[in-house]
GROMACS .gro file of C-alpha atoms in nm:
model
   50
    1UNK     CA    1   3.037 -20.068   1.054
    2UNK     CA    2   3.294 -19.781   1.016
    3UNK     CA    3   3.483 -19.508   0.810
    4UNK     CA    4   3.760 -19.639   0.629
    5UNK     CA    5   4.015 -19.342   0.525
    6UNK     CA    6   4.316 -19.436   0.285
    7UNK     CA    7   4.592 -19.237   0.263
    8UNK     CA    8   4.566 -18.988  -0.032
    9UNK     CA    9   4.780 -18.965  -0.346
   10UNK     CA   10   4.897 -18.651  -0.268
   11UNK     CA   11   4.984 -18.400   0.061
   12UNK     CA   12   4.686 -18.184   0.136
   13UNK     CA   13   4.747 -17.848   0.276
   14UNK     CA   14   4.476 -17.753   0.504
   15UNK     CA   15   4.374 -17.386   0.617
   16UNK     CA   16   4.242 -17.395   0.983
   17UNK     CA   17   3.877 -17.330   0.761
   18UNK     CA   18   3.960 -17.582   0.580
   19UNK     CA   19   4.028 -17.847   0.893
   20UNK     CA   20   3.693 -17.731   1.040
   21UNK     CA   21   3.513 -17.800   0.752
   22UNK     CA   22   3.650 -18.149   0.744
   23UNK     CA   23   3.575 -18.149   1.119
   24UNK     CA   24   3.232 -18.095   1.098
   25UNK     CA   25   3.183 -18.339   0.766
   26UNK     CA   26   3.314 -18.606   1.032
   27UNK     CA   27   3.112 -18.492   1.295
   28UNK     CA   28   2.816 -18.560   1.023
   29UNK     CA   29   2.978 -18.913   0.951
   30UNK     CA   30   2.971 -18.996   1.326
   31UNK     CA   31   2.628 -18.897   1.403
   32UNK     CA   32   2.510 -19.070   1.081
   33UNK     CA   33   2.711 -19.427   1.223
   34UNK     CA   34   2.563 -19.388   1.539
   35UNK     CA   35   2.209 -19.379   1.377
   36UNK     CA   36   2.278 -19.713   1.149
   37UNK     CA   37   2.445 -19.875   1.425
   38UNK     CA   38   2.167 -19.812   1.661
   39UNK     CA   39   1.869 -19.917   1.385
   40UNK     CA   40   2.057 -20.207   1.322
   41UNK     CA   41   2.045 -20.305   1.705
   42UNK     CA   42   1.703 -20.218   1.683
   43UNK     CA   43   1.587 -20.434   1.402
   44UNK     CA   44   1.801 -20.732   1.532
   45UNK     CA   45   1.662 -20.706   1.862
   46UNK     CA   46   1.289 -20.713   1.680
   47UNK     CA   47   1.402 -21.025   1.486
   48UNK     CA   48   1.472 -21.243   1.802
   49UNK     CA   49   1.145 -21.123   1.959
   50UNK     CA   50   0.994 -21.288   1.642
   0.00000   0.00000   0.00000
């Protein structure tokens, strides 16, 4: 499981606001991967107890 990011069709200018806002939307995105990734390995692991 991951982020996939494509390159976009045009430049983006970025204030320093602007990159921390992106920052912390990613920061969001990591946390929520970590969670998925970690119920997944959770449920799996239940499955071969079964």
């Amino acid at each position: 499981m991951g982020i996939y990011f494509e390159p976009p069709d045009e430049e983006a200018v970025m204030t320093g606001a602007d990159v921390h806002a992106v920052a912390d939307d990613l920061n969001m995105a990591a946390t929520l991967c970590d969670f998925l990734q970690q119920k997944t390995a959770d449920h799996l692991l239940s499955l071969d107890r079964n």
